[in-house]
Amino acid sequence: MQGVNTDLSQSPAGTPTAPLDAAQLAEAFALFNRASEELSTAYNALQAQVGQLTERLTVLMGALPAAVVVVDRAGEVVQVNRAAEALFGGALVGSAWQAAWTRLQPTETPGELTLVAEAGAEGDDVRRLSVSESALESGDERIVLLHDITDTHRMRLASERNERLAAMGEMVAGLAHQLRTPLAAALLYTGNLRQPELDPAQRASVADRALERLRYLERLIRDMLLFARGDSLGRQRFDVCDLAAELVHTLEPLARARQIAFAAHCGCDGTELVGDRKALGGALTNLLENAIQASEAGGHVRFDVALLPAAASGLGVAAVRFEVSDDGRGIPPELQERLFEPFFTTRAEGTGLGLAIARGVARAHGGDILLRSAPGQGSTFTLSLPLSLDAPAGCLSTDPTSPPP
């Protein structure tokens, strides 16, 4: 159609709109400038806050007594504090964390490692560290925190030893009685051997009784020494089910002789522990012997070994549980509290140190022993030990102290 103005702007919906005039454009630019200035001001304020936070973090990292190591996804150290440099004896930034990690050796306690000095370094003082690790939400970096607990560990060992010595001092009178009685019996039997009227059979019987008393004395003294040296444990890797099979082979004849059904099961195929195999075997032997002796003829004793996840172990990490159960007469509640006390025993032939030693062995490995019992319903002793930090792959639950790949 002639004479009609068709110069109209189109809206996004296709509806014709009038073009913006100069005043509207000026107002739009003014709004844009104000928004830009506000954004610039906010950005500058944010930069100032970031600078303050960075400064505070730097001061905090420098003041922390614990060593802080920041590791990126590739396993390279990107940031450390002064405590970390002092601990490892040099600069770490830019180096592979795996190289520093190889100097950390596992201990019997989960989450605690020892730092081995570098070859040629001055001094040979071994440091004991508590290690924890946290990953950033982005997953790009991990923060490793290392506390030097060497002095705390030494004080803990000294305290435990002093407690044992104090317990021995408090019970010295009772111990003297325990020693004097079998010694007097052994002397009496030995004196009877001098009587010429004894026939060979009687002489052999008296000699056997004297030897029995002397063996009791030897066992009592051995248990005393084990209790006093409870912190001196060896360290070796051993298979859990191999140890269980050895204990079953040893205890089955005793159970059979007392007409007790003895059943055992190990569900830890291929699992290994690191610790004192002999001491742990002795502790479990004590628990099994106690269960057999507490059962009447026709009773049942079970020995079960199982793996527990961290959530169910009660130790905060994956663990191996050794459980010894019997259907004997049970233990009264008032005696359960004293059962692990040194020199406390309910058996005439007991030394009163077996369970105290067993608990000491468990705790020296980072674990513990628990008891469930009721009169007439039997007893269950549970010895739980944490899996070592350097156990084979597949045996451990996810552990924050594992080194980077």
Short mmCIF file of C-alpha atoms in Angstrom, two decimals:
data_model
loop_
_atom_site.label_atom_id
_atom_site.label_comp_id
_atom_site.label_asym_id
_atom_site.label_seq_id
_atom_site.Cartn_x
_atom_site.Cartn_y
_atom_site.Cartn_z
CA MET A 1 0.00 0.00 0.00
CA GLN A 2 1.50 3.34 -1.06
CA GLY A 3 2.19 6.08 1.50
CA VAL A 4 2.24 3.79 4.59
CA ASN A 5 5.32 3.88 6.89
CA THR A 6 6.53 0.28 7.40
CA ASP A 7 9.73 1.08 9.43
CA LEU A 8 8.58 -0.64 12.65
CA SER A 9 10.76 -2.70 15.05
CA GLN A 10 9.76 -6.25 15.81
CA SER A 11 9.59 -7.63 19.36
CA PRO A 12 10.79 -11.18 20.09
CA ALA A 13 7.16 -12.29 19.89
CA GLY A 14 6.82 -10.68 16.48
CA THR A 15 4.69 -7.76 17.74
CA PRO A 16 5.72 -4.42 16.18
CA THR A 17 7.26 -1.96 18.72
CA ALA A 18 8.24 1.64 18.40
CA PRO A 19 11.99 2.40 18.24
CA LEU A 20 13.68 3.71 21.46
CA ASP A 21 14.16 7.43 21.53
CA ALA A 22 17.33 9.18 22.71
CA ALA A 23 16.05 9.74 26.26
CA GLN A 24 15.29 6.07 26.75
CA LEU A 25 18.72 5.08 25.41
CA ALA A 26 20.41 7.53 27.75
CA GLU A 27 18.47 6.14 30.71
CA ALA A 28 19.41 2.58 29.74
CA PHE A 29 23.09 3.48 29.51
CA ALA A 30 22.89 5.25 32.86
CA LEU A 31 21.38 2.15 34.46
CA PHE A 32 24.09 0.02 32.85
CA ASN A 33 26.83 2.31 34.17
CA ARG A 34 25.38 2.26 37.69
CA ALA A 35 25.16 -1.54 37.61
CA SER A 36 28.76 -1.74 36.34
CA GLU A 37 29.97 0.56 39.13
CA GLU A 38 28.10 -1.49 41.76
CA LEU A 39 29.57 -4.71 40.39
CA SER A 40 33.05 -3.17 40.34
CA THR A 41 32.67 -2.00 43.94
CA ALA A 42 31.41 -5.42 45.05
CA TYR A 43 34.27 -7.11 43.19
CA ASN A 44 36.85 -4.85 44.84
CA ALA A 45 35.33 -5.54 48.26
CA LEU A 46 35.35 -9.26 47.53
CA GLN A 47 39.00 -9.06 46.47
CA ALA A 48 39.81 -7.30 49.74
CA GLN A 49 38.03 -10.01 51.70
CA VAL A 50 39.87 -12.71 49.76
CA GLY A 51 43.15 -10.95 50.52
CA GLN A 52 42.29 -10.80 54.22
CA LEU A 53 41.28 -14.47 54.27
CA THR A 54 44.46 -15.44 52.40
CA GLU A 55 46.57 -13.50 54.87
CA ARG A 56 44.77 -15.05 57.83
CA LEU A 57 45.18 -18.53 56.35
CA THR A 58 48.88 -17.92 55.79
CA VAL A 59 49.34 -16.72 59.37
CA LEU A 60 47.28 -19.64 60.69
CA MET A 61 49.24 -22.20 58.66
CA GLY A 62 52.48 -20.73 59.95
CA ALA A 63 51.29 -20.74 63.55
CA LEU A 64 49.91 -24.28 63.53
CA PRO A 65 52.11 -26.70 65.47
CA ALA A 66 50.83 -29.54 63.30
CA ALA A 67 52.29 -30.16 59.84
CA VAL A 68 49.93 -29.33 56.96
CA VAL A 69 50.51 -30.70 53.46
CA VAL A 70 48.25 -29.88 50.50
CA VAL A 71 48.40 -32.45 47.69
CA ASP A 72 46.81 -32.06 44.27
CA ARG A 73 45.06 -34.69 42.18
CA ALA A 74 48.36 -35.68 40.51
CA GLY A 75 49.96 -36.42 43.89
CA GLU A 76 52.19 -33.31 43.87
CA VAL A 77 52.67 -31.18 46.97
CA VAL A 78 51.34 -27.68 46.25
CA GLN A 79 51.48 -26.08 49.70
CA VAL A 80 52.96 -26.78 53.14
CA ASN A 81 53.50 -24.88 56.36
CA ARG A 82 56.71 -24.36 58.30
CA ALA A 83 55.96 -27.26 60.64
CA ALA A 84 55.81 -29.66 57.67
CA GLU A 85 59.13 -28.42 56.29
CA ALA A 86 60.74 -28.77 59.71
CA LEU A 87 59.28 -32.24 60.18
CA PHE A 88 60.47 -33.59 56.83
CA GLY A 89 63.69 -31.61 56.88
CA GLY A 90 63.40 -29.70 53.61
CA ALA A 91 61.20 -28.12 50.97
CA LEU A 92 58.28 -30.24 49.82
CA VAL A 93 56.42 -27.95 47.43
CA GLY A 94 56.68 -29.24 43.87
CA SER A 95 57.78 -32.72 44.90
CA ALA A 96 55.80 -35.95 44.80
CA TRP A 97 53.98 -36.71 48.06
CA GLN A 98 54.62 -40.42 47.48
CA ALA A 99 58.36 -39.84 48.03
CA ALA A 100 57.72 -38.28 51.45
CA TRP A 101 55.07 -40.89 52.31
CA THR A 102 57.58 -43.74 51.93
CA ARG A 103 59.35 -42.40 55.02
CA LEU A 104 56.20 -43.00 57.09
CA GLN A 105 55.98 -46.48 58.58
CA PRO A 106 52.78 -47.97 60.07
CA THR A 107 52.47 -48.74 63.77
CA GLU A 108 50.27 -51.05 65.77
CA THR A 109 47.78 -48.18 66.26
CA PRO A 110 45.55 -47.13 63.34
CA GLY A 111 46.09 -43.53 62.29
CA GLU A 112 49.54 -43.38 63.88
CA LEU A 113 52.77 -43.65 61.89
CA THR A 114 56.47 -43.29 62.59
CA LEU A 115 58.67 -40.96 60.56
CA VAL A 116 61.97 -42.53 59.53
CA ALA A 117 64.90 -40.11 59.25
CA GLU A 118 66.51 -39.76 55.83
CA ALA A 119 69.82 -41.49 55.22
CA GLY A 120 72.68 -39.26 56.35
CA ALA A 121 70.44 -36.98 58.40
CA GLU A 122 71.68 -35.85 61.78
CA GLY A 123 70.13 -37.65 64.71
CA ASP A 124 68.23 -40.90 64.70
CA ASP A 125 65.25 -39.87 66.81
CA VAL A 126 62.13 -41.59 65.45
CA ARG A 127 59.06 -39.36 65.50
CA ARG A 128 55.57 -40.75 66.03
CA LEU A 129 52.81 -38.98 64.12
CA SER A 130 49.03 -38.94 64.16
CA VAL A 131 47.85 -38.65 60.54
CA SER A 132 44.48 -37.56 59.17
CA GLU A 133 43.39 -36.51 55.71
CA SER A 134 40.51 -34.54 54.20
CA ALA A 135 39.62 -34.04 50.54
CA LEU A 136 38.26 -30.78 49.18
CA GLU A 137 34.72 -30.88 47.85
CA SER A 138 36.03 -30.26 44.35
CA GLY A 139 38.22 -33.33 44.61
CA ASP A 140 41.18 -31.45 43.14
CA GLU A 141 43.25 -31.34 46.33
CA ARG A 142 43.68 -33.18 49.61
CA ILE A 143 44.89 -31.78 52.93
CA VAL A 144 47.07 -34.07 55.05
CA LEU A 145 47.42 -33.13 58.72
CA LEU A 146 50.28 -34.65 60.75
CA HIS A 147 50.51 -34.16 64.52
CA ASP A 148 53.78 -35.00 66.26
CA ILE A 149 52.67 -37.13 69.23
CA THR A 150 56.10 -38.54 70.10
CA ASP A 151 56.13 -37.11 73.62
CA THR A 152 52.50 -38.04 74.20
CA HIS A 153 53.19 -41.61 73.09
CA ARG A 154 56.19 -41.86 75.41
CA MET A 155 54.18 -40.53 78.33
CA ARG A 156 51.38 -42.98 77.52
CA LEU A 157 53.81 -45.91 77.54
CA ALA A 158 55.36 -44.68 80.79
CA SER A 159 51.92 -44.27 82.33
CA GLU A 160 50.86 -47.76 81.32
CA ARG A 161 54.06 -49.21 82.72
CA ASN A 162 53.66 -47.26 85.97
CA GLU A 163 50.09 -48.52 86.26
CA ARG A 164 51.31 -52.10 85.88
CA LEU A 165 54.06 -51.58 88.44
CA ALA A 166 51.62 -49.90 90.81
CA ALA A 167 49.24 -52.83 90.45
CA MET A 168 52.07 -55.23 91.21
CA GLY A 169 53.05 -53.18 94.25
CA GLU A 170 49.49 -53.12 95.58
CA MET A 171 49.19 -56.88 95.22
CA VAL A 172 52.64 -57.86 96.49
CA ALA A 173 51.23 -59.28 99.74
CA GLY A 174 48.78 -61.51 97.88
CA LEU A 175 51.50 -62.51 95.45
CA ALA A 176 53.80 -63.46 98.31
CA HIS A 177 51.05 -65.74 99.58
CA GLN A 178 50.60 -67.27 96.12
CA LEU A 179 54.32 -67.94 95.89
CA ARG A 180 54.73 -69.22 99.43
CA THR A 181 51.98 -71.83 99.28
CA PRO A 182 53.17 -73.79 96.21
CA LEU A 183 56.79 -73.34 97.29
CA ALA A 184 56.06 -74.81 100.73
CA ALA A 185 54.26 -77.74 99.07
CA ALA A 186 57.18 -78.33 96.70
CA LEU A 187 59.62 -78.26 99.62
CA LEU A 188 57.44 -80.72 101.55
CA TYR A 189 57.22 -83.15 98.64
CA THR A 190 60.94 -82.85 97.95
CA GLY A 191 61.71 -83.53 101.62
CA ASN A 192 59.59 -86.69 101.51
CA LEU A 193 61.80 -88.03 98.72
CA ARG A 194 64.57 -88.50 101.29
CA GLN A 195 62.54 -91.07 103.20
CA PRO A 196 64.10 -94.49 102.53
CA GLU A 197 60.88 -96.42 103.18
CA LEU A 198 59.20 -95.03 100.03
CA ASP A 199 58.78 -97.59 97.28
CA PRO A 200 59.50 -96.57 93.66
CA ALA A 201 55.82 -95.93 92.87
CA GLN A 202 55.35 -93.67 95.88
CA ARG A 203 58.63 -91.88 95.18
CA ALA A 204 57.53 -91.21 91.59
CA SER A 205 54.13 -89.91 92.78
CA VAL A 206 55.76 -87.52 95.29
CA ALA A 207 58.22 -86.32 92.64
CA ASP A 208 55.36 -85.65 90.22
CA ARG A 209 53.55 -83.56 92.81
CA ALA A 210 56.70 -81.60 93.57
CA LEU A 211 57.21 -80.96 89.85
CA GLU A 212 53.59 -79.87 89.51
CA ARG A 213 54.05 -77.22 92.22
CA LEU A 214 57.33 -76.06 90.70
CA ARG A 215 55.71 -75.75 87.28
CA TYR A 216 52.95 -73.65 88.83
CA LEU A 217 55.61 -71.38 90.31
CA GLU A 218 57.32 -71.12 86.93
CA ARG A 219 54.02 -70.20 85.24
CA LEU A 220 53.24 -67.61 87.88
CA ILE A 221 56.65 -65.95 87.51
CA ARG A 222 56.37 -66.07 83.71
CA ASP A 223 52.97 -64.35 83.83
CA MET A 224 54.34 -61.71 86.19
CA LEU A 225 57.14 -60.91 83.76
CA LEU A 226 54.74 -60.79 80.80
CA PHE A 227 52.50 -58.42 82.71
CA ALA A 228 55.42 -56.18 83.72
CA ARG A 229 56.76 -56.10 80.14
CA GLY A 230 53.38 -55.71 78.47
CA ASP A 231 54.62 -52.93 76.20
CA SER A 232 57.51 -54.88 74.64
CA LEU A 233 55.75 -56.47 71.68
CA GLY A 234 57.35 -57.80 68.54
CA ARG A 235 56.09 -57.06 65.04
CA GLN A 236 55.52 -59.42 62.15
CA ARG A 237 52.93 -60.10 59.46
CA PHE A 238 50.84 -63.24 59.88
CA ASP A 239 47.72 -64.82 58.42
CA VAL A 240 44.68 -64.60 60.69
CA CYS A 241 43.19 -67.98 59.75
CA ASP A 242 46.58 -69.72 60.11
CA LEU A 243 46.75 -68.48 63.70
CA ALA A 244 43.17 -69.60 64.34
CA ALA A 245 43.87 -73.08 62.91
CA GLU A 246 46.94 -73.41 65.13
CA LEU A 247 44.93 -72.51 68.23
CA VAL A 248 42.19 -74.99 67.29
CA HIS A 249 44.76 -77.75 66.81
CA THR A 250 46.19 -76.98 70.25
CA LEU A 251 42.92 -76.66 72.19
CA GLU A 252 40.83 -79.45 70.62
CA PRO A 253 42.52 -82.25 72.62
CA LEU A 254 41.90 -80.38 75.88
CA ALA A 255 38.22 -79.90 75.02
CA ARG A 256 37.88 -83.53 73.95
CA ALA A 257 39.46 -84.72 77.22
CA ARG A 258 36.85 -82.74 79.16
CA GLN A 259 34.04 -84.05 76.90
CA ILE A 260 33.25 -80.59 75.54
CA ALA A 261 32.13 -79.95 71.96
CA PHE A 262 34.56 -77.49 70.39
CA ALA A 263 33.59 -75.69 67.14
CA ALA A 264 35.60 -73.09 65.25
CA HIS A 265 35.15 -70.98 62.14
CA CYS A 266 37.40 -68.38 60.48
CA GLY A 267 35.84 -66.06 57.91
CA CYS A 268 39.02 -64.08 57.20
CA ASP A 269 40.60 -66.04 54.33
CA GLY A 270 43.69 -64.24 53.08
CA THR A 271 43.50 -61.50 55.74
CA GLU A 272 46.73 -60.59 57.49
CA LEU A 273 47.54 -58.70 60.68
CA VAL A 274 50.79 -57.04 61.69
CA GLY A 275 51.82 -57.47 65.31
CA ASP A 276 53.17 -59.92 67.85
CA ARG A 277 51.85 -63.30 66.73
CA LYS A 278 53.13 -65.15 69.80
CA ALA A 279 51.66 -62.66 72.26
CA LEU A 280 48.30 -62.62 70.46
CA GLY A 281 48.27 -66.43 70.32
CA GLY A 282 48.94 -66.54 74.06
CA ALA A 283 46.09 -64.11 74.78
CA LEU A 284 43.61 -66.11 72.68
CA THR A 285 44.84 -69.39 74.21
CA ASN A 286 44.07 -67.97 77.63
CA LEU A 287 40.53 -67.05 76.57
CA LEU A 288 39.94 -70.48 75.04
CA GLU A 289 41.33 -72.34 78.07
CA ASN A 290 39.13 -70.28 80.38
CA ALA A 291 36.06 -71.11 78.26
CA ILE A 292 36.84 -74.83 78.30
CA GLN A 293 37.46 -74.85 82.05
CA ALA A 294 34.25 -72.91 82.67
CA SER A 295 32.18 -75.51 80.75
CA GLU A 296 30.80 -78.72 82.18
CA ALA A 297 31.03 -82.09 80.43
CA GLY A 298 28.68 -82.06 77.46
CA GLY A 299 28.98 -78.29 77.07
CA HIS A 300 29.89 -76.30 73.97
CA VAL A 301 32.67 -73.84 73.20
CA ARG A 302 32.79 -71.78 69.98
CA PHE A 303 35.70 -69.90 68.46
CA ASP A 304 34.68 -67.52 65.65
CA VAL A 305 36.91 -65.15 63.69
CA ALA A 306 35.34 -62.54 61.40
CA LEU A 307 36.05 -59.28 59.60
CA LEU A 308 34.13 -56.21 60.77
CA PRO A 309 33.62 -52.96 58.84
CA ALA A 310 34.66 -49.72 60.49
CA ALA A 311 31.06 -48.85 61.42
CA ALA A 312 30.59 -52.08 63.40
CA SER A 313 34.04 -52.63 64.92
CA GLY A 314 33.83 -50.04 67.67
CA LEU A 315 37.43 -49.05 66.87
CA GLY A 316 36.70 -46.56 64.10
CA VAL A 317 38.44 -48.70 61.47
CA ALA A 318 37.94 -52.12 59.90
CA ALA A 319 38.90 -54.84 62.38
CA VAL A 320 39.29 -58.56 62.98
CA ARG A 321 37.05 -59.96 65.72
CA PHE A 322 38.05 -63.05 67.70
CA GLU A 323 35.04 -64.31 69.65
CA VAL A 324 35.20 -67.08 72.28
CA SER A 325 31.84 -68.29 73.62
CA ASP A 326 30.85 -70.97 76.12
CA ASP A 327 27.59 -72.16 77.69
CA GLY A 328 29.06 -72.55 81.15
CA ARG A 329 27.92 -71.17 84.46
CA GLY A 330 28.48 -67.52 83.53
CA ILE A 331 30.06 -64.74 85.54
CA PRO A 332 28.17 -62.66 88.14
CA PRO A 333 28.05 -58.90 87.38
CA GLU A 334 29.97 -58.00 90.54
CA LEU A 335 32.90 -60.19 89.41
CA GLN A 336 32.90 -59.00 85.79
CA GLU A 337 34.20 -55.59 86.85
CA ARG A 338 37.21 -57.16 88.58
CA LEU A 339 37.93 -59.95 86.15
CA PHE A 340 40.68 -58.06 84.30
CA GLU A 341 42.38 -56.82 87.46
CA PRO A 342 45.90 -58.19 87.98
CA PHE A 343 46.08 -61.11 90.43
CA PHE A 344 42.31 -61.45 90.71
CA THR A 345 41.18 -65.01 90.03
CA THR A 346 38.22 -67.26 90.82
CA ARG A 347 40.19 -70.49 90.26
CA ALA A 348 42.37 -72.12 92.86
CA GLU A 349 45.03 -72.90 90.26
CA GLY A 350 44.83 -69.53 88.49
CA THR A 351 47.53 -66.86 88.70
CA GLY A 352 45.09 -63.99 88.19
CA LEU A 353 47.24 -62.51 85.42
CA GLY A 354 45.95 -64.28 82.30
CA LEU A 355 43.10 -61.90 81.45
CA ALA A 356 45.11 -58.83 82.47
CA ILE A 357 47.87 -59.90 80.08
CA ALA A 358 45.33 -60.66 77.33
CA ARG A 359 43.78 -57.21 77.63
CA GLY A 360 47.25 -55.64 77.67
CA VAL A 361 48.15 -57.48 74.45
CA ALA A 362 44.91 -56.38 72.77
CA ARG A 363 45.39 -52.74 73.73
CA ALA A 364 49.04 -52.79 72.69
CA HIS A 365 47.77 -53.73 69.20
CA GLY A 366 45.24 -50.89 69.21
CA GLY A 367 42.28 -53.13 70.14
CA ASP A 368 40.48 -54.29 73.27
CA ILE A 369 38.61 -57.17 74.92
CA LEU A 370 34.93 -57.02 75.85
CA LEU A 371 32.92 -59.45 77.97
CA ARG A 372 29.25 -60.41 77.79
CA SER A 373 28.05 -62.81 80.46
CA ALA A 374 25.11 -63.64 82.69
CA PRO A 375 24.84 -66.29 85.45
CA GLY A 376 23.61 -69.55 83.94
CA GLN A 377 23.86 -68.27 80.36
CA GLY A 378 27.54 -68.67 79.59
CA SER A 379 30.11 -66.05 78.62
CA THR A 380 31.46 -64.47 75.45
CA PHE A 381 34.85 -62.79 75.27
CA THR A 382 35.42 -60.63 72.16
CA LEU A 383 38.94 -59.57 71.26
CA SER A 384 38.94 -56.99 68.45
CA LEU A 385 42.07 -55.83 66.63
CA PRO A 386 42.25 -53.12 63.95
CA LEU A 387 43.55 -54.11 60.56
CA SER A 388 47.00 -52.70 60.00
CA LEU A 389 47.40 -49.63 57.82
CA ASP A 390 49.67 -51.59 55.50
CA ALA A 391 47.46 -54.66 55.19
CA PRO A 392 47.07 -56.13 51.68
CA ALA A 393 44.63 -54.50 49.31
CA GLY A 394 41.09 -55.74 49.77
CA CYS A 395 41.47 -56.28 53.51
CA LEU A 396 41.08 -52.65 54.49
CA SER A 397 38.11 -50.37 54.40
CA THR A 398 38.70 -46.94 52.89
CA ASP A 399 41.33 -45.29 55.07
CA PRO A 400 42.09 -41.57 54.93
CA THR A 401 45.77 -42.12 55.62
CA SER A 402 46.46 -44.23 52.56
CA PRO A 403 49.16 -42.71 50.33
CA PRO A 404 48.37 -41.19 46.96
CA PRO A 405 48.48 -43.48 43.94
#
